[in-house]
Amino acid sequence: MAGRFFSSDEARLMARSRLPRMMFDFVDGAAGDESLRDINSRVIDAIRLMPRVLADVATRDLSNRFLGMETGSPFGIAPMGMCNLTWPGADMMLARAAAARRIPVCVSTASSTTLEAMQEVAGGNAWFQLYADRSAAFTDELVDRAEAAAYEVLILTVDVPVLSQRIRDLRNGFKYPFHWGPRQIWDLATHPRWSIATLGATLAGGLPRTMNYATSSSGASFERGADRTGADWDYLERLRSRWKRKLVIKGVQCPADAERIKSVGADAIWVSNHGGRQLNAAPSAIEALAAVRDTVGDDYPVIMDGGIRSGEHVVKALACGADFVMLGRTVMYGIGADAERGLSRMLDQVSKETATVMGLLGHSSVAGLGRHCLTSSHPGFAVLPASNA
Ligand SMILES: Cc1cc2nc3c(=O)[nH]c(=O)nc-3n(C[C@H](O)[C@H](O)[C@H](O)COP(=O)(O)O)c2cc1C
């Protein structure tokens, strides 16, 4: 049956056959030889959890408190630019899902929908992700717009001072603005479902664009390969004094950086290697999480993403020290497989699996998860201390 998948791997395969290669590769691809994208998940797979028995787990509650907010589950949706290339209207699907499930949807600087429209549809569940471009006027404008649109959380992404080499995008001629040569036209012609849906949306509203740029009063234009070198330590301090609400720093891996960011007064650190899309040689995200957690202490808020493909992965990230977990490609595979139904199916599946794994560990609430859920031996994952309390 169309769109029926039972895992993110199956959804990924469906998305691969349904989307033009150029669009699938944009989502699926990573930097260098792309090994880190898979290592992120494989290291999480290798972690073992200790089942505990005879606990009352008849009802399991996924709701979570994080940064002073109640969320419907301990996971949300990571920022992803140009989502409407995966399926027309993808951003709005994500915003509707966030509103219905009370989970955060992070809106990229390079989103296909304006940050104002996303917040309205997400019912206050949107968080805004900022890239500090070289244009200070545009960056300041975005911060003001986020404030005016009642965003409570601003995320500064710091792991893209320069854009990495993404070989699939280079090979496919994936550029912004788009270049339509014979190769790209053939790609669209051989994926008619996507092309017809996109043609319909284009006739109604124009080609997908990076709408925060398109609506900018400072005349900024989106350049995919541009440096984001505006983000440095001085900028972080300035941003901290300018933005009074919650400030999260995304793309942190080194414990020393985490310590300094904490001392500048950020409200949370988001451990991420951008899903392997930046430094391919970086540590796996879950190992970086454990190291950062050890450095910042138990009480400092930490978010983690990178390779989370299932509810089991969500629980493992929480057990390894994350307070909140984000899904990136996993939701895009769902959308690529079956548009809004696929997104919904994917989020249901991750939720159900999270609740099941929690129950098998003897926990009825997210707050009960921690390092005590891990077994004492983790092949290839020596960073964690043994603890079986
Ligand atoms: C298609 C795509 C676009 C992305 N765009 C952004 C972005 O605009 N800003 C950002 O901070 N991270 C961006 N990311 C990184 C994600 O926020 C997240 O860190 C990553 O996807 C997590 O890895 P995973 O997809 O393997 O789970 C993007 C990721 C993908 C797959």
CSV table of C-alpha atoms and ligand atoms in Angstrom, one decimal:
chain,number,residue,atom,x,y,z
A,1,MET,CA,0.0,0.0,0.0
A,2,ALA,CA,1.3,3.5,-0.9
A,3,GLY,CA,3.2,5.2,1.9
A,4,ARG,CA,3.1,2.3,4.4
A,5,PHE,CA,6.5,2.1,6.1
A,6,PHE,CA,7.4,0.6,9.5
A,7,SER,CA,10.8,2.2,10.0
A,8,SER,CA,12.8,5.3,8.9
A,9,ASP,CA,14.9,3.0,6.7
A,10,GLU,CA,11.8,1.9,4.8
A,11,ALA,CA,10.5,5.5,4.6
A,12,ARG,CA,14.0,6.6,3.3
A,13,LEU,CA,13.7,4.0,0.5
A,14,MET,CA,10.2,5.2,-0.5
A,15,ALA,CA,11.4,8.8,-0.5
A,16,ARG,CA,14.3,7.8,-2.7
A,17,SER,CA,12.1,6.3,-5.3
A,18,ARG,CA,9.5,9.1,-5.2
A,19,LEU,CA,11.7,12.3,-5.2
A,20,PRO,CA,13.9,13.6,-8.0
A,21,ARG,CA,17.4,12.5,-7.3
A,22,MET,CA,18.6,16.0,-6.8
A,23,MET,CA,16.0,16.7,-4.0
A,24,PHE,CA,16.5,13.3,-2.3
A,25,ASP,CA,20.3,13.8,-2.3
A,26,PHE,CA,20.0,17.3,-0.9
A,27,VAL,CA,18.2,15.8,2.2
A,28,ASP,CA,20.1,12.5,2.4
A,29,GLY,CA,23.6,13.7,1.5
A,30,ALA,CA,26.3,14.8,3.8
A,31,ALA,CA,29.9,16.1,3.7
A,32,GLY,CA,33.0,14.3,2.4
A,33,ASP,CA,32.6,10.6,2.1
A,34,GLU,CA,29.3,10.8,4.2
A,35,SER,CA,30.5,8.3,6.7
A,36,LEU,CA,29.6,10.5,9.8
A,37,ARG,CA,25.9,10.5,8.8
A,38,ASP,CA,25.8,6.8,9.3
A,39,ILE,CA,28.3,6.6,12.2
A,40,ASN,CA,25.9,8.9,14.2
A,41,SER,CA,23.2,6.2,14.0
A,42,ARG,CA,25.6,3.1,14.3
A,43,VAL,CA,27.1,4.4,17.6
A,44,ILE,CA,23.7,4.9,19.0
A,45,ASP,CA,22.7,1.3,17.8
A,46,ALA,CA,25.7,-0.1,19.8
A,47,ILE,CA,24.5,1.3,23.1
A,48,ARG,CA,22.7,-1.3,25.2
A,49,LEU,CA,19.9,-0.6,27.7
A,50,MET,CA,19.1,-2.6,30.8
A,51,PRO,CA,15.4,-3.8,31.0
A,52,ARG,CA,13.9,-3.5,34.5
A,53,VAL,CA,10.9,-5.7,35.4
A,54,LEU,CA,7.8,-5.6,37.6
A,55,ALA,CA,7.4,-1.9,37.5
A,56,ASP,CA,4.0,-0.3,36.9
A,57,VAL,CA,4.2,0.8,33.3
A,58,ALA,CA,0.5,0.4,32.4
A,59,THR,CA,0.5,4.1,31.3
A,60,ARG,CA,3.5,5.8,29.8
A,61,ASP,CA,3.6,9.6,29.6
A,62,LEU,CA,5.8,11.2,26.9
A,63,SER,CA,5.2,14.7,28.0
A,64,ASN,CA,8.3,16.6,29.0
A,65,ARG,CA,9.4,19.9,30.6
A,66,PHE,CA,12.2,21.7,28.9
A,67,LEU,CA,13.3,25.4,29.0
A,68,GLY,CA,10.3,26.1,31.1
A,69,MET,CA,7.9,24.7,28.4
A,70,GLU,CA,5.6,21.7,28.5
A,71,THR,CA,6.1,19.6,25.3
A,72,GLY,CA,4.0,16.7,24.2
A,73,SER,CA,7.1,14.5,23.7
A,74,PRO,CA,10.8,14.7,24.4
A,75,PHE,CA,11.6,15.2,20.8
A,76,GLY,CA,10.9,17.9,18.2
A,77,ILE,CA,11.8,18.9,14.7
A,78,ALA,CA,15.3,20.2,13.9
A,79,PRO,CA,15.7,23.3,11.6
A,80,MET,CA,16.0,22.4,7.9
A,81,GLY,CA,16.3,24.9,5.1
A,82,MET,CA,14.4,24.7,1.9
A,83,CYS,CA,12.0,21.9,3.1
A,84,ASN,CA,9.5,22.6,0.4
A,85,LEU,CA,11.9,21.0,-2.1
A,86,THR,CA,11.1,17.7,-0.5
A,87,TRP,CA,7.4,18.1,-1.0
A,88,PRO,CA,5.4,21.3,-1.7
A,89,GLY,CA,4.0,22.7,1.5
A,90,ALA,CA,6.4,20.6,3.7
A,91,ASP,CA,7.1,23.5,6.1
A,92,MET,CA,3.4,24.0,6.8
A,93,MET,CA,3.0,20.2,7.3
A,94,LEU,CA,5.8,20.5,10.0
A,95,ALA,CA,4.1,23.5,11.6
A,96,ARG,CA,0.7,21.8,11.7
A,97,ALA,CA,2.3,18.7,13.3
A,98,ALA,CA,4.0,20.9,15.9
A,99,ALA,CA,0.7,22.5,16.8
A,100,ALA,CA,-1.2,19.2,17.0
A,101,ARG,CA,1.5,17.4,19.0
A,102,ARG,CA,2.8,20.4,21.1
A,103,ILE,CA,6.3,19.8,20.0
A,104,PRO,CA,8.8,22.4,18.8
A,105,VAL,CA,9.4,22.9,15.1
A,106,CYS,CA,12.6,24.8,14.5
A,107,VAL,CA,12.3,27.3,11.6
A,108,SER,CA,15.5,27.8,9.6
A,109,THR,CA,16.8,31.1,8.4
A,110,ALA,CA,16.7,29.5,5.0
A,111,SER,CA,13.1,28.1,5.4
A,112,SER,CA,10.7,28.0,2.4
A,113,THR,CA,8.0,29.8,4.5
A,114,THR,CA,8.3,33.1,6.4
A,115,LEU,CA,9.1,32.8,10.1
A,116,GLU,CA,5.9,34.7,10.8
A,117,ALA,CA,3.6,32.3,8.9
A,118,MET,CA,5.3,29.3,10.6
A,119,GLN,CA,4.8,30.6,14.1
A,120,GLU,CA,1.1,31.4,13.4
A,121,VAL,CA,0.4,27.9,12.1
A,122,ALA,CA,2.6,26.2,14.7
A,123,GLY,CA,0.5,27.8,17.4
A,124,GLY,CA,3.4,29.2,19.3
A,125,ASN,CA,5.5,26.0,19.1
A,126,ALA,CA,8.0,27.3,16.6
A,127,TRP,CA,11.6,28.2,17.6
A,128,PHE,CA,13.7,30.3,15.2
A,129,GLN,CA,17.1,29.2,14.0
A,130,LEU,CA,19.5,32.0,13.1
A,131,TYR,CA,22.5,31.9,10.8
A,132,ALA,CA,24.8,34.9,11.3
A,133,ASP,CA,25.5,35.8,7.7
A,134,ARG,CA,28.1,38.4,6.9
A,135,SER,CA,25.2,40.9,6.6
A,136,ALA,CA,24.7,42.3,10.1
A,137,ALA,CA,21.7,44.3,8.9
A,138,PHE,CA,19.9,41.1,7.8
A,139,THR,CA,20.8,39.2,11.0
A,140,ASP,CA,19.6,42.0,13.2
A,141,GLU,CA,16.4,42.2,11.2
A,142,LEU,CA,15.7,38.5,11.6
A,143,VAL,CA,16.2,38.8,15.4
A,144,ASP,CA,13.7,41.7,15.5
A,145,ARG,CA,11.3,39.8,13.4
A,146,ALA,CA,11.5,36.7,15.6
A,147,GLU,CA,10.9,38.9,18.6
A,148,ALA,CA,7.9,40.6,17.0
A,149,ALA,CA,6.4,37.2,15.9
A,150,ALA,CA,6.5,36.1,19.6
A,151,TYR,CA,9.2,33.5,19.3
A,152,GLU,CA,10.3,32.3,22.8
A,153,VAL,CA,13.4,30.5,21.6
A,154,LEU,CA,16.2,31.7,19.3
A,155,ILE,CA,18.8,29.1,18.1
A,156,LEU,CA,22.1,30.4,16.9
A,157,THR,CA,23.7,27.7,14.6
A,158,VAL,CA,27.5,27.9,14.9
A,159,ASP,CA,28.8,24.9,13.0
A,160,VAL,CA,28.6,26.5,9.5
A,161,PRO,CA,31.3,29.2,9.5
A,162,VAL,CA,32.0,27.8,6.0
A,163,LEU,CA,29.8,25.4,4.0
A,164,SER,CA,31.3,21.9,3.6
A,165,GLN,CA,31.8,20.2,0.3
A,166,ARG,CA,28.7,18.1,-0.4
A,167,ILE,CA,29.6,15.9,-3.3
A,168,ARG,CA,26.1,14.7,-4.3
A,169,ASP,CA,24.9,18.3,-4.6
A,170,LEU,CA,27.9,19.2,-6.7
A,171,ARG,CA,27.4,16.1,-8.9
A,172,ASN,CA,23.7,16.9,-9.3
A,173,GLY,CA,24.3,20.5,-10.1
A,174,PHE,CA,22.1,21.4,-7.1
A,175,LYS,CA,22.3,25.2,-6.9
A,176,TYR,CA,20.2,28.1,-5.6
A,177,PRO,CA,18.7,29.8,-7.6
A,178,PHE,CA,18.1,26.6,-9.5
A,179,HIS,CA,19.7,25.7,-12.8
A,180,TRP,CA,17.6,23.8,-15.2
A,181,GLY,CA,19.8,21.9,-17.6
A,182,PRO,CA,19.0,18.6,-19.4
A,183,ARG,CA,20.1,16.5,-16.5
A,184,GLN,CA,17.8,18.3,-14.1
A,185,ILE,CA,14.9,18.2,-16.5
A,186,TRP,CA,15.3,14.5,-17.0
A,187,ASP,CA,15.4,14.0,-13.2
A,188,LEU,CA,12.0,15.8,-12.9
A,189,ALA,CA,10.5,14.0,-15.9
A,190,THR,CA,11.3,10.6,-14.3
A,191,HIS,CA,9.6,11.5,-11.0
A,192,PRO,CA,6.2,12.6,-12.1
A,193,ARG,CA,4.4,12.6,-8.8
A,194,TRP,CA,6.8,15.1,-7.3
A,195,SER,CA,6.9,17.1,-10.5
A,196,ILE,CA,3.1,17.4,-10.9
A,197,ALA,CA,2.6,18.3,-7.2
A,198,THR,CA,5.4,20.9,-7.4
A,199,LEU,CA,4.1,22.3,-10.7
A,200,GLY,CA,0.6,22.7,-9.1
A,201,ALA,CA,2.1,24.5,-6.1
A,202,THR,CA,4.3,26.7,-8.4
A,203,LEU,CA,1.4,27.7,-10.5
A,204,ALA,CA,-0.5,28.7,-7.3
A,205,GLY,CA,2.3,30.4,-5.4
A,206,GLY,CA,5.5,30.5,-7.5
A,207,LEU,CA,8.7,28.5,-7.2
A,208,PRO,CA,10.0,27.5,-3.8
A,209,ARG,CA,12.1,30.3,-2.3
A,210,THR,CA,13.9,31.1,0.9
A,211,MET,CA,11.1,33.3,2.1
A,212,ASN,CA,12.8,35.0,5.1
A,213,TYR,CA,15.2,36.5,2.5
A,214,ALA,CA,12.5,37.2,-0.1
A,215,THR,CA,10.6,39.3,2.5
A,216,SER,CA,13.6,41.0,3.9
A,217,SER,CA,13.5,44.8,4.2
A,218,SER,CA,17.3,44.9,4.1
A,219,GLY,CA,17.3,43.5,0.6
A,220,ALA,CA,19.3,40.4,1.6
A,221,SER,CA,19.6,37.5,-0.9
A,222,PHE,CA,20.2,33.9,-0.1
A,223,GLU,CA,23.5,32.5,-1.3
A,224,ARG,CA,23.8,28.8,-0.3
A,225,GLY,CA,27.5,28.7,-0.3
A,226,ALA,CA,28.0,32.0,1.6
A,227,ASP,CA,30.2,32.0,4.7
A,228,ARG,CA,28.4,32.4,8.0
A,229,THR,CA,31.5,33.9,9.7
A,230,GLY,CA,29.4,36.6,11.4
A,231,ALA,CA,29.0,34.2,14.3
A,232,ASP,CA,32.0,34.6,16.7
A,233,TRP,CA,32.5,34.9,20.4
A,234,ASP,CA,31.9,38.7,20.3
A,235,TYR,CA,28.7,38.2,18.3
A,236,LEU,CA,27.5,35.6,20.8
A,237,GLU,CA,27.9,38.1,23.6
A,238,ARG,CA,26.1,40.9,21.7
A,239,LEU,CA,23.3,38.5,20.8
A,240,ARG,CA,23.0,37.4,24.4
A,241,SER,CA,22.5,41.0,25.5
A,242,ARG,CA,20.1,41.8,22.6
A,243,TRP,CA,17.8,38.6,22.9
A,244,LYS,CA,16.2,38.5,26.3
A,245,ARG,CA,14.3,35.3,25.8
A,246,LYS,CA,15.7,31.7,25.6
A,247,LEU,CA,18.9,31.4,23.6
A,248,VAL,CA,20.2,28.0,22.4
A,249,ILE,CA,23.5,27.5,20.7
A,250,LYS,CA,23.4,24.7,18.1
A,251,GLY,CA,26.3,22.8,16.6
A,252,VAL,CA,28.5,22.4,19.6
A,253,GLN,CA,30.7,19.4,20.1
A,254,CYS,CA,33.8,20.4,22.0
A,255,PRO,CA,33.4,20.4,25.8
A,256,ALA,CA,35.6,23.5,26.1
A,257,ASP,CA,33.4,25.4,23.7
A,258,ALA,CA,30.3,24.2,25.7
A,259,GLU,CA,31.8,25.5,28.9
A,260,ARG,CA,32.5,28.9,27.5
A,261,ILE,CA,29.0,29.1,25.9
A,262,LYS,CA,27.5,28.3,29.2
A,263,SER,CA,29.5,31.0,30.9
A,264,VAL,CA,28.3,33.6,28.3
A,265,GLY,CA,24.8,32.9,29.6
A,266,ALA,CA,23.2,30.8,26.8
A,267,ASP,CA,20.1,29.0,28.1
A,268,ALA,CA,21.0,25.7,26.4
A,269,ILE,CA,23.6,23.9,24.3
A,270,TRP,CA,22.5,21.9,21.3
A,271,VAL,CA,25.1,19.1,20.6
A,272,SER,CA,25.1,18.4,16.9
A,273,ASN,CA,27.4,17.7,14.0
A,274,HIS,CA,24.7,18.9,11.5
A,275,GLY,CA,23.9,15.3,10.7
A,276,GLY,CA,27.4,14.8,9.2
A,277,ARG,CA,26.8,17.7,6.8
A,278,GLN,CA,29.7,19.8,8.0
A,279,LEU,CA,32.9,18.2,9.4
A,280,ASN,CA,32.8,14.6,8.3
A,281,ALA,CA,35.7,13.8,10.6
A,282,ALA,CA,33.9,15.0,13.7
A,283,PRO,CA,33.0,12.7,16.6
A,284,SER,CA,29.7,10.9,16.6
A,285,ALA,CA,26.9,13.1,18.0
A,286,ILE,CA,26.1,10.8,20.9
A,287,GLU,CA,29.7,10.6,22.0
A,288,ALA,CA,30.0,14.4,21.9
A,289,LEU,CA,26.8,14.6,23.9
A,290,ALA,CA,28.2,12.4,26.7
A,291,ALA,CA,31.4,14.5,26.8
A,292,VAL,CA,29.5,17.8,26.8
A,293,ARG,CA,27.2,16.5,29.5
A,294,ASP,CA,30.1,15.6,31.7
A,295,THR,CA,31.5,19.1,31.3
A,296,VAL,CA,28.4,21.3,31.8
A,297,GLY,CA,27.1,19.3,34.7
A,298,ASP,CA,23.8,17.5,35.3
A,299,ASP,CA,21.5,20.5,35.5
A,300,TYR,CA,22.4,22.5,32.4
A,301,PRO,CA,19.9,22.1,29.5
A,302,VAL,CA,21.3,20.1,26.6
A,303,ILE,CA,19.7,19.2,23.3
A,304,MET,CA,21.0,16.6,21.0
A,305,ASP,CA,20.5,15.6,17.3
A,306,GLY,CA,22.3,13.5,14.7
A,307,GLY,CA,21.3,10.0,13.5
A,308,ILE,CA,18.1,9.7,15.6
A,309,ARG,CA,16.0,7.4,13.5
A,310,SER,CA,13.6,5.7,16.0
A,311,GLY,CA,12.1,5.9,19.4
A,312,GLU,CA,14.8,3.6,20.7
A,313,HIS,CA,17.3,6.2,19.6
A,314,VAL,CA,15.4,8.9,21.4
A,315,VAL,CA,15.4,7.0,24.6
A,316,LYS,CA,19.2,6.2,24.2
A,317,ALA,CA,19.9,9.9,23.7
A,318,LEU,CA,17.9,10.8,26.8
A,319,ALA,CA,19.8,8.1,28.7
A,320,CYS,CA,23.1,9.5,27.6
A,321,GLY,CA,22.4,12.9,29.0
A,322,ALA,CA,20.1,14.8,26.5
A,323,ASP,CA,17.2,16.7,28.0
A,324,PHE,CA,15.6,17.0,24.6
A,325,VAL,CA,16.1,15.3,21.2
A,326,MET,CA,15.6,16.6,17.7
A,327,LEU,CA,14.7,14.7,14.5
A,328,GLY,CA,16.2,15.9,11.2
A,329,ARG,CA,16.2,13.6,8.1
A,330,THR,CA,13.8,11.2,9.8
A,331,VAL,CA,10.9,13.5,9.4
A,332,MET,CA,11.9,14.4,5.8
A,333,TYR,CA,12.0,10.7,4.9
A,334,GLY,CA,8.4,10.5,6.2
A,335,ILE,CA,7.4,13.5,4.1
A,336,GLY,CA,9.3,12.2,1.0
A,337,ALA,CA,7.6,8.8,1.4
A,338,ASP,CA,4.0,10.0,1.7
A,339,ALA,CA,3.7,13.8,2.2
A,340,GLU,CA,1.7,14.9,5.3
A,341,ARG,CA,0.4,11.3,5.9
A,342,GLY,CA,4.0,10.1,5.9
A,343,LEU,CA,5.1,12.8,8.4
A,344,SER,CA,2.2,11.9,10.7
A,345,ARG,CA,3.0,8.2,10.4
A,346,MET,CA,6.7,8.8,11.2
A,347,LEU,CA,6.0,10.9,14.2
A,348,ASP,CA,3.4,8.4,15.5
A,349,GLN,CA,5.9,5.6,15.0
A,350,VAL,CA,8.7,7.4,16.9
A,351,SER,CA,6.3,8.3,19.7
A,352,LYS,CA,4.9,4.7,20.0
A,353,GLU,CA,8.4,3.2,20.0
A,354,THR,CA,9.6,5.7,22.6
A,355,ALA,CA,6.7,4.8,24.9
A,356,THR,CA,7.4,1.1,24.3
A,357,VAL,CA,11.1,1.2,25.1
A,358,MET,CA,10.4,3.3,28.2
A,359,GLY,CA,8.0,0.7,29.4
A,360,LEU,CA,10.5,-2.1,28.8
A,361,LEU,CA,13.0,-0.2,30.8
A,362,GLY,CA,10.5,0.0,33.7
A,363,HIS,CA,9.7,3.7,33.3
A,364,SER,CA,6.4,5.4,33.0
A,365,SER,CA,7.7,8.9,32.5
A,366,VAL,CA,10.5,10.6,30.5
A,367,ALA,CA,11.9,12.1,33.8
A,368,GLY,CA,12.8,8.6,34.9
A,369,LEU,CA,15.3,8.0,32.1
A,370,GLY,CA,19.0,8.5,32.7
A,371,ARG,CA,22.4,6.9,32.7
A,372,HIS,CA,21.1,4.2,35.1
A,373,CYS,CA,19.2,2.8,32.0
A,374,LEU,CA,22.5,2.0,30.3
A,375,THR,CA,24.3,-1.4,30.7
A,376,SER,CA,27.8,-1.3,32.0
A,377,SER,CA,29.4,-2.4,28.7
A,378,HIS,CA,29.2,-0.4,25.5
A,379,PRO,CA,31.3,-1.7,22.7
A,380,GLY,CA,32.7,1.3,20.9
A,381,PHE,CA,31.2,3.7,23.5
A,382,ALA,CA,33.7,3.9,26.3
A,383,VAL,CA,32.9,7.5,27.2
A,384,LEU,CA,30.0,6.6,29.5
A,385,PRO,CA,30.6,5.5,33.0
A,386,ALA,CA,29.1,2.2,34.1
A,387,SER,CA,26.0,2.7,36.2
A,388,ASN,CA,23.3,0.2,37.0
A,389,ALA,CA,21.6,1.7,40.0
B,1,LIG,C1,17.9,19.0,4.3
B,1,LIG,C2,18.6,19.6,5.6
B,1,LIG,C3,18.7,21.0,5.8
B,1,LIG,C4,19.2,21.5,6.9
B,1,LIG,N1,19.2,22.8,7.1
B,1,LIG,C5,19.7,23.3,8.3
B,1,LIG,C6,19.5,24.7,8.6
B,1,LIG,O1,19.1,25.5,7.8
B,1,LIG,N2,20.0,25.1,9.8
B,1,LIG,C7,20.5,24.3,10.8
B,1,LIG,O2,20.9,24.7,11.9
B,1,LIG,N3,20.6,23.0,10.5
B,1,LIG,C8,20.2,22.5,9.3
B,1,LIG,N4,20.3,21.1,9.1
B,1,LIG,C9,20.8,20.2,10.2
B,1,LIG,C10,19.6,19.7,11.1
B,1,LIG,O3,19.1,20.8,11.8
B,1,LIG,C11,20.1,18.6,12.0
B,1,LIG,O4,21.2,19.1,12.8
B,1,LIG,C12,20.5,17.3,11.3
B,1,LIG,O5,19.6,17.0,10.3
B,1,LIG,C13,20.5,16.1,12.3
B,1,LIG,O6,21.0,15.0,11.7
B,1,LIG,P1,20.0,13.8,11.2
B,1,LIG,O7,19.3,14.4,10.0
B,1,LIG,O8,20.9,12.8,10.7
B,1,LIG,O9,19.1,13.4,12.3
B,1,LIG,C14,19.7,20.6,7.9
B,1,LIG,C15,19.7,19.2,7.7
B,1,LIG,C16,19.1,18.7,6.6
B,1,LIG,C17,19.0,17.2,6.4
